[in-house]
mmCIF file of C-alpha atoms in Angstrom:
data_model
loop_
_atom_site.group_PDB
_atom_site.id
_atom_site.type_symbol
_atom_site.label_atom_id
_atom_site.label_comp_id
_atom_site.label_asym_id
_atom_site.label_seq_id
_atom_site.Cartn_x
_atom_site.Cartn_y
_atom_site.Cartn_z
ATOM 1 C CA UNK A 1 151.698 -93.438 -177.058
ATOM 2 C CA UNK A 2 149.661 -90.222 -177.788
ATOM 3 C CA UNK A 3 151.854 -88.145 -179.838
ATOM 4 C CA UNK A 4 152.668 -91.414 -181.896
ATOM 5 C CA UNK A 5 149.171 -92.117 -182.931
ATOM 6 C CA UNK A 6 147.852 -88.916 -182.959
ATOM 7 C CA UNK A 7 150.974 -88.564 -185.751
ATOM 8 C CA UNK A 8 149.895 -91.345 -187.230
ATOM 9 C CA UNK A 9 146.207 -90.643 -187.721
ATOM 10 C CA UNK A 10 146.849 -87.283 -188.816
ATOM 11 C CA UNK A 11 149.437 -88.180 -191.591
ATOM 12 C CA UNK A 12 147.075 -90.531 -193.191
ATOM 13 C CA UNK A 13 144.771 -87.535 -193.124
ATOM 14 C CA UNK A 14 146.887 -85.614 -195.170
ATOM 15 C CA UNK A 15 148.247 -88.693 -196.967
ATOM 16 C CA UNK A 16 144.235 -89.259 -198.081
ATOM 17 C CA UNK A 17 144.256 -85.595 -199.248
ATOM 18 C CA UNK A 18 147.304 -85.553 -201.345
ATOM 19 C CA UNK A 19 146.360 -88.602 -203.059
ATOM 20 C CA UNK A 20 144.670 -87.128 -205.901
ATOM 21 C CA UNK A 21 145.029 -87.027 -210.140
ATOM 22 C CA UNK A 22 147.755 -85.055 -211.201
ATOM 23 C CA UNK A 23 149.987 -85.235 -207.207
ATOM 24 C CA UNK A 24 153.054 -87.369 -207.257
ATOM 25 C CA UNK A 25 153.609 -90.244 -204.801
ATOM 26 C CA UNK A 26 156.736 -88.288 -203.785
ATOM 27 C CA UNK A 27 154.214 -85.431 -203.096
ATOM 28 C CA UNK A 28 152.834 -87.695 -200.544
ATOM 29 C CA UNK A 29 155.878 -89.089 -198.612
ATOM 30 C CA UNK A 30 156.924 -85.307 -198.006
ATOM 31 C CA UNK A 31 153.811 -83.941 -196.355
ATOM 32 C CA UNK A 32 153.838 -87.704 -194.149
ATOM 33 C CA UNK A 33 157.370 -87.142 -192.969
ATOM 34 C CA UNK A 34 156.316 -83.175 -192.218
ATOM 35 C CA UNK A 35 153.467 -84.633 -189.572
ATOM 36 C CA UNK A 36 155.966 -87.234 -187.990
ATOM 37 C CA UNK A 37 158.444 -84.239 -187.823
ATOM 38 C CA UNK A 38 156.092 -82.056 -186.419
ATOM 39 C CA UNK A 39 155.732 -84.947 -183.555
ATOM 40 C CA UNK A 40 159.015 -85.592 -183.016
ATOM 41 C CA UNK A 41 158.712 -89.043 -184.344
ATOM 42 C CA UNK A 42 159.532 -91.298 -187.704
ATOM 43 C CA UNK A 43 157.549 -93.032 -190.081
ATOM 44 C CA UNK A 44 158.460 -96.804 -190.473
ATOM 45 C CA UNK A 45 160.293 -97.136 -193.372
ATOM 46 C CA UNK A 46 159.471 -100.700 -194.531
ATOM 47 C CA UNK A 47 155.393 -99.720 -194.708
ATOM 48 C CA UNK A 48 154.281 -98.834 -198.149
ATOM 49 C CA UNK A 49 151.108 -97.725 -199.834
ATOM 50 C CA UNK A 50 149.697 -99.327 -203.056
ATOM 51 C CA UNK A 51 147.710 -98.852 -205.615
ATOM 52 C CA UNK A 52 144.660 -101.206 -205.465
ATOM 53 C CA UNK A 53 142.459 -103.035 -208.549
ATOM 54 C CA UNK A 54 139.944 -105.404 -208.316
ATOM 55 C CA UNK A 55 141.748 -109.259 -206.866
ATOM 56 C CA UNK A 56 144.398 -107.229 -206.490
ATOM 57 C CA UNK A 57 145.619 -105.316 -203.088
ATOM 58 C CA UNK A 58 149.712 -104.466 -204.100
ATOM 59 C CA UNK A 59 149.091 -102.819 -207.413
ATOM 60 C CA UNK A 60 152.325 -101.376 -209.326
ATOM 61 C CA UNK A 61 152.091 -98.317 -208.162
ATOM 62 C CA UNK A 62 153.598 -97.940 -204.823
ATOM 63 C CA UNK A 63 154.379 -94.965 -202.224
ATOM 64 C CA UNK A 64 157.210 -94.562 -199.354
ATOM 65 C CA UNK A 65 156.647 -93.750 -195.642
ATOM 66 C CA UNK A 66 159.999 -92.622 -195.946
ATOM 67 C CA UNK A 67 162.629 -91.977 -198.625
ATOM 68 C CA UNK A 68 165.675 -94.791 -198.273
ATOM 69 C CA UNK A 69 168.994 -93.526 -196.919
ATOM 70 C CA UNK A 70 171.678 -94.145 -199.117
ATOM 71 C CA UNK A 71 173.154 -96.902 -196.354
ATOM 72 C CA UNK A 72 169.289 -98.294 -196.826
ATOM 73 C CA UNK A 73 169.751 -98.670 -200.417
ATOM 74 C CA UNK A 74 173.066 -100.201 -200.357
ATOM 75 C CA UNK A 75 171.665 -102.822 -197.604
ATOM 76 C CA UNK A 76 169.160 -103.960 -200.156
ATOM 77 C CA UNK A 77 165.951 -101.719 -199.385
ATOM 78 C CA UNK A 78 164.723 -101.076 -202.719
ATOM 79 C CA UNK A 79 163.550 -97.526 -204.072
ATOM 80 C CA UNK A 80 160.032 -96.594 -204.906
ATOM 81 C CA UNK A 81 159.398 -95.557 -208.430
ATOM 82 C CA UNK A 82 158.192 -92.243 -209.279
ATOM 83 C CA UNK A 83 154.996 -92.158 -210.081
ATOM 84 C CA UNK A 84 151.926 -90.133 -210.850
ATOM 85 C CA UNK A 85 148.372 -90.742 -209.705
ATOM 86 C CA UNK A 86 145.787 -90.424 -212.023
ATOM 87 C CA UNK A 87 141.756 -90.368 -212.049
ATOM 88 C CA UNK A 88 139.790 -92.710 -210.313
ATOM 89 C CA UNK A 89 142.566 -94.703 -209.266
ATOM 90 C CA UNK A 90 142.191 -96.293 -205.534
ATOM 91 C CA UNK A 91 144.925 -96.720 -202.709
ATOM 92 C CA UNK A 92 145.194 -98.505 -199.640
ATOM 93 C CA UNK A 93 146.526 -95.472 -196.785
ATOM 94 C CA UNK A 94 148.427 -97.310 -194.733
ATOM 95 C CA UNK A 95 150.352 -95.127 -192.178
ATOM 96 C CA UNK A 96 153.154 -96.556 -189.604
ATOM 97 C CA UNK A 97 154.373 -94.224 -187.324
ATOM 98 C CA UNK A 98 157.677 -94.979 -184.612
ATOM 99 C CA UNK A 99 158.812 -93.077 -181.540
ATOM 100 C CA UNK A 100 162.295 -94.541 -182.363
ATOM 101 C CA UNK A 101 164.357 -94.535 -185.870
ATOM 102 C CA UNK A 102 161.387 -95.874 -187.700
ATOM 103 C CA UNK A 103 163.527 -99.349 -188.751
ATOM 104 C CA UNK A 104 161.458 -102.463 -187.006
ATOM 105 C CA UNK A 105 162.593 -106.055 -186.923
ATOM 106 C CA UNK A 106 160.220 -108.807 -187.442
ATOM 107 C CA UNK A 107 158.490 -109.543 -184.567
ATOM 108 C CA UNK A 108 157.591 -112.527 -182.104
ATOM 109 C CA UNK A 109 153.720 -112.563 -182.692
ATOM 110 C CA UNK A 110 151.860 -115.324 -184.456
ATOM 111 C CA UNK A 111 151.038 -114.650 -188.173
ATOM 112 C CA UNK A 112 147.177 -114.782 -188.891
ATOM 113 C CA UNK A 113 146.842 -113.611 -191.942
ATOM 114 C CA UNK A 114 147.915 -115.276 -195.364
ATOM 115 C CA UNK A 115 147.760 -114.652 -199.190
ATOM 116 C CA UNK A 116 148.762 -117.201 -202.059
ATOM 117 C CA UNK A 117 151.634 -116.702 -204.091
ATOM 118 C CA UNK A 118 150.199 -116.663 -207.602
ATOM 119 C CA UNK A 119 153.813 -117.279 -209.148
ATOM 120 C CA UNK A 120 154.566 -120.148 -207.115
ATOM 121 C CA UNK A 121 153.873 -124.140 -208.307
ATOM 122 C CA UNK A 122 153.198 -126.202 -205.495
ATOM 123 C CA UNK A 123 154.234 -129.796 -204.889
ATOM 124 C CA UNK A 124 152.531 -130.845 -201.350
ATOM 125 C CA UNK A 125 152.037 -134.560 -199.645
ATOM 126 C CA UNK A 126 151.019 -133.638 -196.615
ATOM 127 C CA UNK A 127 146.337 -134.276 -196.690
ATOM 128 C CA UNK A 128 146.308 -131.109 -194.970
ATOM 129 C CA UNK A 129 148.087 -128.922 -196.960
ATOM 130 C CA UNK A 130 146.432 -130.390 -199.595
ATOM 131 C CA UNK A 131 143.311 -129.135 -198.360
ATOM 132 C CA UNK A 132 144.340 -125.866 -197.880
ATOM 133 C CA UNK A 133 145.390 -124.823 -201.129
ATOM 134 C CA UNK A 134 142.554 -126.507 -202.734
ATOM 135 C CA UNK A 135 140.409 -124.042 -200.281
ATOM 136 C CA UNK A 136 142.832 -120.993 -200.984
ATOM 137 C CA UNK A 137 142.496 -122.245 -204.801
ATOM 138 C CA UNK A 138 138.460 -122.076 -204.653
ATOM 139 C CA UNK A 139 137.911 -118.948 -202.178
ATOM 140 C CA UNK A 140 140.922 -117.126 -202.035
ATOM 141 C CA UNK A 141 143.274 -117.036 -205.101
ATOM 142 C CA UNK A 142 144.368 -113.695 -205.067
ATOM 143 C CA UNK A 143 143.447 -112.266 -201.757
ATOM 144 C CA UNK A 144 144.137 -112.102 -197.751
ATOM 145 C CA UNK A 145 142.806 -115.025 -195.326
ATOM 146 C CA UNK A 146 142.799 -115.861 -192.199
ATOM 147 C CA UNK A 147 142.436 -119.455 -190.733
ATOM 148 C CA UNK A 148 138.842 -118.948 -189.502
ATOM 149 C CA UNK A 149 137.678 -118.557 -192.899
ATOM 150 C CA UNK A 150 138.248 -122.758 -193.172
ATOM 151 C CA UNK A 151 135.337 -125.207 -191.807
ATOM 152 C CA UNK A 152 138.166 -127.055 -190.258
ATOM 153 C CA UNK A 153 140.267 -124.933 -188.780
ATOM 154 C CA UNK A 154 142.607 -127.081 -186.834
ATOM 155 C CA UNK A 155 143.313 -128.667 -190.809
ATOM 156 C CA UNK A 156 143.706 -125.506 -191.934
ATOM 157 C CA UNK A 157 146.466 -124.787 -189.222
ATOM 158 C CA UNK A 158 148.287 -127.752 -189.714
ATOM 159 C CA UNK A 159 148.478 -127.558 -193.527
ATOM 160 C CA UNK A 160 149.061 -123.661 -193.430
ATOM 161 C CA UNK A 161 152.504 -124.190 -191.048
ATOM 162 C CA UNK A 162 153.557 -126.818 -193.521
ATOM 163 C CA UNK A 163 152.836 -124.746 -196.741
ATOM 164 C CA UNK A 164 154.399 -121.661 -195.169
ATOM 165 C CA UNK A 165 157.432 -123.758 -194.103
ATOM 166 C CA UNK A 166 157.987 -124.187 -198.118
ATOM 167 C CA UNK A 167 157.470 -120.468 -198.013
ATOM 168 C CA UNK A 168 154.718 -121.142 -200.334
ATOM 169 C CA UNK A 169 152.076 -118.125 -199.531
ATOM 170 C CA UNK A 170 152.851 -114.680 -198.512
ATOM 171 C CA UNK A 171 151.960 -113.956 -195.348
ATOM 172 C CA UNK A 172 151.931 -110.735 -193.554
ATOM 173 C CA UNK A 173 154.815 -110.973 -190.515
ATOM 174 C CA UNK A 174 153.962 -108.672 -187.302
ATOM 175 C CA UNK A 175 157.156 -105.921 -187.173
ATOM 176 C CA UNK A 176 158.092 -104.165 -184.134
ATOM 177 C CA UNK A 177 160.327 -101.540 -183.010
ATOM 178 C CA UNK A 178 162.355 -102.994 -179.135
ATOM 179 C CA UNK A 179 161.757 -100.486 -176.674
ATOM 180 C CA UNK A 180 159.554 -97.906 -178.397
ATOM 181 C CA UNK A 181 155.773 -97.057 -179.000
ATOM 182 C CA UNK A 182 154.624 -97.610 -182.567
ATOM 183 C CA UNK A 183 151.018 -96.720 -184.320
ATOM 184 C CA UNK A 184 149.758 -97.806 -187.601
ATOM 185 C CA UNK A 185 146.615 -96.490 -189.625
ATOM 186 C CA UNK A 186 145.242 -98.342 -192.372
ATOM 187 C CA UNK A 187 142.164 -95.896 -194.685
ATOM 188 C CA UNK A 188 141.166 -97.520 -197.945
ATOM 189 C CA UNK A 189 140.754 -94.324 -200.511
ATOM 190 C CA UNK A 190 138.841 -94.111 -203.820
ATOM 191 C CA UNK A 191 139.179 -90.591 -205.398
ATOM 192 C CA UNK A 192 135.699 -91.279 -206.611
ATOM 193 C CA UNK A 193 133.501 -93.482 -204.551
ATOM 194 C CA UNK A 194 132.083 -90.374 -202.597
ATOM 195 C CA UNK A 195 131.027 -88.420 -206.119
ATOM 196 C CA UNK A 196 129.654 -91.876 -207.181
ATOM 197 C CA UNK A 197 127.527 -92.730 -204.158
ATOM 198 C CA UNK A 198 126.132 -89.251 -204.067
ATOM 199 C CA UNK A 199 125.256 -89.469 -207.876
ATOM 200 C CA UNK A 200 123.852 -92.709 -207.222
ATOM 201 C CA UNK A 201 121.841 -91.496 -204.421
ATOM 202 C CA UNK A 202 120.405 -88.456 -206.447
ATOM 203 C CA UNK A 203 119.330 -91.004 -208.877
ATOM 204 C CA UNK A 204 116.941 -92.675 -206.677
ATOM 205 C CA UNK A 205 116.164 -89.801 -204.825
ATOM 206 C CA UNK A 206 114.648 -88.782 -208.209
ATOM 207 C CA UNK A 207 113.314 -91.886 -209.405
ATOM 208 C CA UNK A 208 111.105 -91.694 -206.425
ATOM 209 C CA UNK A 209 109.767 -88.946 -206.731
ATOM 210 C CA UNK A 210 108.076 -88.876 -209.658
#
């Protein structure tokens, strides 16, 4: 398990590094794959980074773990998009590292976490899923929840089965890899936010001293 997170935690190192205006999100899938070949392991292919704006956690821009094989692509994995970071721009780095081929299956663990699909129309009977949405509708239109965020949870659990049974939100499914050790790093990055606080902090730093 050491090699695989110590991988792990040092790609999103670099990953954080070589975000930055004017790099390419190829830029960054190279020097990732150069750390998990430098530990003899693989990043997971299926993780991806986005680009993050306010409501919003899977902007357009998008970067690869890992480049798609050509059998990949012909199975239906999809291609990232080049792409080119610019200023001030902010990123989620998530980093999955794998001791085997880096290709996990869905696993067997309950799902905790949901988000509403914005696209979707929904058409529910059921009181309790009724409740939910209208909750997800008021709190959480856009972003991640869990089911302790509801003041009745066992509600919440009974409409959120039914709703995700009409695969109505997304929700994020636990993956695993049979028979090998797997890490995962998550850093949220803003090119900006340590220039800004410092600024800021100068500011008052100044203010009260006069």
């Amino acid at each position: 398990m050491g090699n695989v997170a110590v991988a792990a935690y040092n790609a999103m190192l670099v990953a954080a590094a070589s975000i930055k205006a004017g790099n390419k999100n190829n830029d960054v899938t190279e020097v990732v794959n150069r750390v998990a070949n430098a530990y003899g392991v693989n990043a997971i292919s299926s993780v991806r980074m986005h680009q993050m704006k306010r409501f919003v956690i899977d902007g357009v821009k998008e970067v690869a773990l890992k480049a798609p094989t050509p059998d990949e692509l012909e199975a239906g994995e999809e291609k990232v998009d080049e792409c080119t970071f610019e200023q001030a721009e902010v990123y989620a780095v998530d980093v999955a590292m794998s001791t085997g081929e880096g290709k996990p299956r869905t696993g067997t663990l309950r799902t905790t976490v949901f988000k509403r699909n914005v696209e979707a129309n929904y058409r529910l009977k059921m009181k309790n899923s009724r409740y939910i949405l209208s909750e997800v509708d008021k709190k959480f239109p856009t972003l991640p929840f869990t089911l302790a965020h509801f003041d009745d949870e066992r509600a919440a659990k009974m409409g959120t089965t039914r709703v995700t049974g009409l695969e109505k939100p997304d929700y994020f499914k636990t993956i695993k890899e049979p028979d090998e050790e797997t890490a995962r790093v998550l850093k949220e990055l803003e090119e900006t936010a340590a220039k800004k606080a410092a600024k800021k902090a100068a500011k008052k730093k100044k203010k009260g001293g006069k």
